[in-house]
C-alpha positions as YAML, in Angstrom:
chain: A
units: angstrom
residues:
- id: 1
  name: LYS
  ca: [97.51, 158.49, -31.88]
- id: 2
  name: ILE
  ca: [100.69, 159.34, -33.45]
- id: 3
  name: PHE
  ca: [103.72, 156.94, -33.03]
- id: 4
  name: VAL
  ca: [107.48, 157.91, -33.98]
- id: 5
  name: GLY
  ca: [109.84, 155.48, -34.84]
- id: 6
  name: TYR
  ca: [113.50, 155.91, -35.57]
- id: 7
  name: ARG
  ca: [114.36, 152.36, -36.99]
- id: 8
  name: PRO
  ca: [112.28, 150.23, -39.54]
- id: 9
  name: SER
  ca: [108.74, 149.80, -37.78]
- id: 10
  name: ILE
  ca: [105.30, 148.79, -38.50]
- id: 11
  name: LEU
  ca: [101.76, 150.01, -37.28]
- id: 12
  name: LEU
  ca: [99.78, 147.04, -36.27]
- id: 13
  name: ASP
  ca: [96.49, 148.59, -36.30]
- id: 14
  name: VAL
  ca: [93.27, 146.72, -35.14]
- id: 15
  name: ASP
  ca: [89.84, 148.31, -35.64]
- id: 16
  name: GLY
  ca: [88.81, 148.27, -31.89]
- id: 17
  name: GLU
  ca: [89.01, 145.13, -29.77]
- id: 18
  name: PRO
  ca: [90.58, 142.38, -31.55]
- id: 19
  name: HIS
  ca: [87.92, 140.01, -33.04]
- id: 20
  name: LEU
  ca: [89.21, 136.48, -33.21]
- id: 21
  name: THR
  ca: [87.97, 133.84, -35.81]
- id: 22
  name: GLU
  ca: [88.50, 130.28, -35.78]
- id: 23
  name: ILE
  ca: [90.31, 128.55, -38.80]
- id: 24
  name: PRO
  ca: [88.61, 125.44, -39.75]
- id: 25
  name: ASN
  ca: [90.42, 122.18, -38.89]
- id: 26
  name: THR
  ca: [93.04, 123.70, -36.58]
- id: 27
  name: ASN
  ca: [93.63, 125.10, -33.12]
- id: 28
  name: LEU
  ca: [94.49, 128.55, -34.72]
- id: 29
  name: LYS
  ca: [92.47, 131.68, -34.68]
- id: 30
  name: PHE
  ca: [93.10, 134.95, -37.03]
- id: 31
  name: VAL
  ca: [92.29, 138.32, -36.10]
- id: 32
  name: LEU
  ca: [89.57, 139.47, -38.61]
- id: 33
  name: ASN
  ca: [89.55, 143.36, -37.94]
- id: 34
  name: THR
  ca: [93.20, 144.17, -39.03]
- id: 35
  name: GLN
  ca: [94.96, 144.25, -42.52]
- id: 36
  name: TRP
  ca: [97.99, 142.43, -41.24]
- id: 37
  name: PRO
  ca: [98.06, 138.46, -41.33]
- id: 38
  name: LEU
  ca: [97.79, 137.92, -37.64]
- id: 39
  name: PHE
  ca: [97.24, 134.73, -35.78]
- id: 40
  name: PHE
  ca: [96.41, 133.30, -32.24]
- id: 41
  name: ASP
  ca: [97.13, 129.96, -30.70]
- id: 42
  name: GLY
  ca: [95.66, 130.49, -27.56]
- id: 43
  name: LYS
  ca: [98.84, 131.47, -25.81]
- id: 44
  name: SER
  ca: [100.77, 133.76, -28.22]
- id: 45
  name: TYR
  ca: [100.25, 135.95, -31.44]
- id: 46
  name: TYR
  ca: [102.13, 135.31, -34.88]
- id: 47
  name: LEU
  ca: [102.43, 138.21, -37.13]
- id: 48
  name: VAL
  ca: [103.52, 138.06, -40.66]
- id: 49
  name: VAL
  ca: [106.06, 140.63, -41.50]
- id: 50
  name: GLY
  ca: [107.68, 140.61, -45.28]
- id: 51
  name: GLN
  ca: [109.09, 137.01, -45.38]
- id: 52
  name: GLY
  ca: [109.28, 136.15, -41.75]
- id: 53
  name: TRP
  ca: [107.11, 136.09, -38.41]
- id: 54
  name: LEU
  ca: [107.16, 137.91, -35.26]
- id: 55
  name: THR
  ca: [105.58, 136.69, -32.06]
- id: 56
  name: SER
  ca: [104.41, 137.86, -28.88]
- id: 57
  name: SER
  ca: [102.24, 136.78, -26.08]
- id: 58
  name: ARG
  ca: [100.51, 140.55, -26.06]
- id: 59
  name: LEU
  ca: [99.50, 142.68, -28.88]
- id: 60
  name: GLU
  ca: [101.09, 145.60, -27.16]
- id: 61
  name: GLY
  ca: [104.32, 143.55, -27.23]
- id: 62
  name: PRO
  ca: [107.26, 143.29, -26.81]
- id: 63
  name: TRP
  ca: [107.41, 141.34, -30.30]
- id: 64
  name: ALA
  ca: [110.58, 139.22, -31.19]
- id: 65
  name: ALA
  ca: [111.42, 137.01, -34.15]
- id: 66
  name: ALA
  ca: [109.48, 133.79, -34.13]
- id: 67
  name: LYS
  ca: [111.78, 130.73, -34.10]
- id: 68
  name: GLU
  ca: [109.22, 128.20, -34.75]
- id: 69
  name: LEU
  ca: [105.31, 128.15, -35.43]
- id: 70
  name: PRO
  ca: [102.42, 126.03, -34.39]
- id: 71
  name: ALA
  ca: [102.19, 122.88, -36.17]
- id: 72
  name: ASP
  ca: [98.62, 123.78, -37.14]
- id: 73
  name: MET
  ca: [100.13, 126.77, -39.30]
- id: 74
  name: THR
  ca: [100.82, 124.24, -42.16]
- id: 75
  name: LYS
  ca: [97.07, 123.46, -42.28]
- id: 76
  name: VAL
  ca: [96.55, 127.17, -42.41]
- id: 77
  name: ALA
  ca: [98.69, 127.37, -45.45]
- id: 78
  name: ALA
  ca: [96.89, 124.59, -47.31]
- id: 79
  name: ASN
  ca: [93.75, 126.80, -47.25]
- id: 80
  name: LYS
  ca: [93.40, 128.86, -50.46]
- id: 81
  name: GLU
  ca: [93.06, 131.84, -48.36]
- id: 82
  name: TRP
  ca: [96.25, 131.56, -46.80]
- id: 83
  name: ALA
  ca: [98.12, 129.94, -49.76]
- id: 84
  name: SER
  ca: [100.88, 132.87, -49.73]
- id: 85
  name: LEU
  ca: [101.95, 131.60, -46.41]
- id: 86
  name: LYS
  ca: [103.46, 128.39, -47.81]
- id: 87
  name: LYS
  ca: [106.52, 130.33, -48.94]
- id: 88
  name: ILE
  ca: [107.20, 131.33, -45.23]
- id: 89
  name: ILE
  ca: [106.77, 127.99, -43.57]
- id: 90
  name: PRO
  ca: [108.96, 127.01, -41.87]
- id: 91
  name: VAL
  ca: [110.25, 129.90, -40.40]
- id: 92
  name: LYS
  ca: [112.76, 131.81, -42.26]
- id: 93
  name: LYS
  ca: [115.30, 133.89, -40.18]
- id: 94
  name: LEU
  ca: [114.57, 137.60, -40.64]
- id: 95
  name: PRO
  ca: [117.65, 139.44, -42.12]
- id: 96
  name: GLY
  ca: [119.02, 142.06, -39.59]
- id: 97
  name: GLU
  ca: [117.05, 143.19, -36.50]
- id: 98
  name: PRO
  ca: [113.21, 142.63, -36.55]
- id: 99
  name: PRO
  ca: [111.13, 145.76, -37.03]
- id: 100
  name: ALA
  ca: [109.56, 147.56, -34.07]
- id: 101
  name: VAL
  ca: [105.89, 146.96, -33.83]
- id: 102
  name: PHE
  ca: [103.48, 149.58, -32.54]
- id: 103
  name: TYR
  ca: [100.05, 148.49, -31.74]
- id: 104
  name: SER
  ca: [96.88, 150.42, -31.84]
- id: 105
  name: ASP
  ca: [93.24, 149.51, -31.56]
- id: 106
  name: LYS
  ca: [92.37, 153.19, -32.27]
- id: 107
  name: PRO
  ca: [92.85, 155.39, -35.37]
- id: 108
  name: SER
  ca: [96.42, 156.12, -35.56]
- id: 109
  name: ASP
  ca: [99.57, 157.01, -37.77]
- id: 110
  name: ILE
  ca: [103.13, 156.61, -37.75]
- id: 111
  name: ILE
  ca: [106.12, 158.90, -38.34]
- id: 112
  name: LEU
  ca: [109.16, 156.79, -39.46]
- id: 113
  name: PHE
  ca: [112.76, 158.47, -39.39]
- id: 114
  name: ASP
  ca: [115.92, 156.93, -40.70]
- id: 115
  name: GLY
  ca: [117.64, 157.43, -37.43]
- id: 116
  name: GLN
  ca: [117.33, 160.38, -35.34]
- id: 117
  name: PRO
  ca: [115.59, 163.35, -37.13]
- id: 118
  name: THR
  ca: [117.52, 165.68, -39.45]
- id: 119
  name: TYR
  ca: [116.27, 169.09, -40.44]
- id: 120
  name: ALA
  ca: [116.82, 171.66, -43.19]
- id: 121
  name: LYS
  ca: [116.09, 175.12, -43.02]
- id: 122
  name: ILE
  ca: [113.54, 176.80, -45.30]
- id: 123
  name: PRO
  ca: [114.66, 180.31, -46.53]
- id: 124
  name: ASP
  ca: [112.72, 183.58, -45.73]
- id: 125
  name: THR
  ca: [110.84, 181.61, -43.07]
- id: 126
  name: GLN
  ca: [111.53, 180.51, -39.36]
- id: 127
  name: LEU
  ca: [110.74, 176.68, -40.35]
- id: 128
  name: THR
  ca: [112.71, 173.62, -40.75]
- id: 129
  name: TYR
  ca: [111.54, 170.30, -42.26]
- id: 130
  name: ALA
  ca: [112.65, 166.86, -41.59]
- id: 131
  name: THR
  ca: [114.78, 165.50, -44.47]
- id: 132
  name: ASN
  ca: [115.02, 161.94, -43.49]
- id: 133
  name: THR
  ca: [111.48, 160.68, -43.42]
- id: 134
  name: ASN
  ca: [108.67, 160.28, -45.99]
- id: 135
  name: SER
  ca: [106.48, 161.99, -43.42]
- id: 136
  name: VAL
  ca: [105.68, 165.77, -43.58]
- id: 137
  name: VAL
  ca: [107.19, 166.96, -40.28]
- id: 138
  name: PHE
  ca: [108.07, 170.66, -39.67]
- id: 139
  name: VAL
  ca: [109.48, 172.78, -36.67]
- id: 140
  name: TYR
  ca: [108.64, 176.24, -36.12]
- id: 141
  name: THR
  ca: [111.71, 177.54, -34.56]
- id: 142
  name: PRO
  ca: [110.59, 180.33, -32.27]
- id: 143
  name: THR
  ca: [108.42, 178.10, -30.21]
- id: 144
  name: GLN
  ca: [110.01, 174.75, -31.07]
- id: 145
  name: GLN
  ca: [106.58, 173.27, -31.85]
- id: 146
  name: PHE
  ca: [106.56, 170.38, -34.20]
- id: 147
  name: TYR
  ca: [103.85, 170.14, -36.98]
- id: 148
  name: TYR
  ca: [102.83, 166.97, -39.03]
- id: 149
  name: LEU
  ca: [100.55, 166.69, -42.06]
- id: 150
  name: VAL
  ca: [98.51, 163.63, -42.45]
- id: 151
  name: ALA
  ca: [95.55, 162.80, -44.50]
- id: 152
  name: GLY
  ca: [95.31, 166.53, -45.33]
- id: 153
  name: ARG
  ca: [95.11, 167.64, -41.72]
- id: 154
  name: TRP
  ca: [97.79, 169.41, -39.62]
- id: 155
  name: PHE
  ca: [98.57, 168.29, -36.27]
- id: 156
  name: SER
  ca: [100.97, 169.96, -33.62]
- id: 157
  name: ALA
  ca: [102.88, 169.02, -30.40]
- id: 158
  name: SER
  ca: [105.78, 170.47, -28.36]
- id: 159
  name: ASP
  ca: [107.62, 166.98, -28.56]
- id: 160
  name: LEU
  ca: [107.46, 164.25, -31.18]
- id: 161
  name: GLN
  ca: [106.19, 161.93, -28.67]
- id: 162
  name: GLY
  ca: [103.00, 164.07, -28.20]
- id: 163
  name: PRO
  ca: [100.53, 164.49, -27.36]
- id: 164
  name: TRP
  ca: [99.28, 165.98, -30.73]
- id: 165
  name: THR
  ca: [96.48, 168.13, -31.22]
- id: 166
  name: TYR
  ca: [94.66, 169.38, -34.40]
- id: 167
  name: ALA
  ca: [96.32, 172.49, -35.62]
- id: 168
  name: THR
  ca: [95.19, 173.44, -39.29]
- id: 169
  name: PRO
  ca: [93.49, 176.59, -38.40]
- id: 170
  name: ASN
  ca: [96.39, 177.59, -36.13]
- id: 171
  name: LEU
  ca: [99.41, 177.01, -38.36]
- id: 172
  name: PRO
  ca: [102.03, 179.84, -38.13]
- id: 173
  name: ALA
  ca: [102.03, 182.55, -40.91]
- id: 174
  name: ASP
  ca: [105.34, 181.22, -42.08]
- id: 175
  name: PHE
  ca: [103.82, 178.27, -43.67]
- id: 176
  name: ALA
  ca: [102.33, 180.35, -46.37]
- id: 177
  name: LYS
  ca: [105.59, 181.91, -47.00]
- id: 178
  name: ILE
  ca: [107.42, 178.84, -48.08]
- id: 179
  name: PRO
  ca: [109.01, 179.55, -51.41]
- id: 180
  name: ALA
  ca: [107.86, 177.77, -54.43]
- id: 181
  name: SER
  ca: [111.56, 176.71, -55.22]
- id: 182
  name: SER
  ca: [111.78, 174.98, -51.77]
- id: 183
  name: PRO
  ca: [111.44, 171.11, -51.75]
- id: 184
  name: ALA
  ca: [108.75, 171.53, -49.00]
- id: 185
  name: SER
  ca: [106.59, 173.63, -51.14]
- id: 186
  name: ALA
  ca: [104.65, 170.78, -52.05]
- id: 187
  name: ILE
  ca: [102.48, 171.24, -48.81]
- id: 188
  name: LEU
  ca: [101.16, 174.62, -49.85]
- id: 189
  name: ALA
  ca: [98.05, 172.99, -51.00]
- id: 190
  name: SER
  ca: [97.28, 172.03, -47.51]
- id: 191
  name: VAL
  ca: [98.06, 175.49, -46.18]
- id: 192
  name: PRO
  ca: [94.65, 177.51, -45.68]
- id: 193
  name: GLY
  ca: [94.45, 180.87, -47.45]
- id: 194
  name: THR
  ca: [97.51, 180.00, -49.82]
- id: 195
  name: ASP
  ca: [96.75, 180.32, -53.72]
- id: 196
  name: ALA
  ca: [97.90, 176.64, -53.88]
- id: 197
  name: ALA
  ca: [95.17, 175.61, -51.38]
- id: 198
  name: LYS
  ca: [92.30, 177.71, -53.13]
- id: 199
  name: ASP
  ca: [93.34, 176.11, -56.50]
- id: 200
  name: ALA
  ca: [93.10, 172.61, -54.75]
- id: 201
  name: VAL
  ca: [89.48, 173.38, -53.49]
- id: 202
  name: LEU
  ca: [88.52, 174.47, -56.95]
- id: 203
  name: LEU
  ca: [90.11, 171.46, -58.66]
- id: 204
  name: ALA
  ca: [88.05, 169.31, -56.19]
- id: 205
  name: GLN
  ca: [84.87, 170.78, -57.53]
- id: 206
  name: VAL
  ca: [85.40, 169.76, -61.04]
- id: 207
  name: PRO
  ca: [83.24, 166.95, -61.89]
- id: 208
  name: THR
  ca: [84.82, 164.15, -63.51]
- id: 209
  name: THR
  ca: [83.55, 161.10, -65.72]
- id: 210
  name: LEU
  ca: [84.86, 157.86, -66.48]
- id: 211
  name: THR
  ca: [83.64, 155.39, -69.12]
- id: 212
  name: VAL
  ca: [83.86, 151.71, -67.87]
- id: 213
  name: ASN
  ca: [83.84, 148.91, -70.19]
- id: 214
  name: ALA
  ca: [81.65, 146.20, -68.43]
- id: 215
  name: THR
  ca: [83.20, 143.20, -70.15]
- id: 216
  name: GLU
  ca: [86.89, 144.39, -69.43]
- id: 217
  name: ALA
  ca: [85.98, 145.54, -65.89]
- id: 218
  name: ALA
  ca: [85.62, 141.99, -64.59]
...
């Protein structure tokens, strides 16, 4: 699943069904199988985002800025494991609009644009690339097909909202024609058949060694 956001957003990814674990001496639980600090009081979820909290009765949302926290949250912060929560209890008002939350219990990724997408043309090709995102997003103008590079793999879709399909073996030939002088040329190592891609394969095969000082490693 690939989500798309046009304002500050987060991807709340949980590895499968949420696994709730009790927090000793409280009426709260936390979701174990996510990297986010995510708590549940039996009725609502509470999510730490930056220096504030969001809350929702459902993981799918909608999420809103929390105005107050369960009383037992102070007990949670007293635990060494959650000591970092002390600085955001009681609730602090989030500056500006709360971020959007995209929830997924399956492998997912998110494309974040700073507002509506803007694109720049790539000379000598029929490609444009998105300039107001840290993600790698291209449009092949003859078909208006979107191409997105993530974790070394290409996906394509006729609409940013998807559905997205695996596209590494089927990239338009114009990807290999991106000039080295273009800001978009950094992706050439991920375009099959290019010299940059061949070099990347060779470099990946070069063995590397690292000497570790056992005393300092601790």
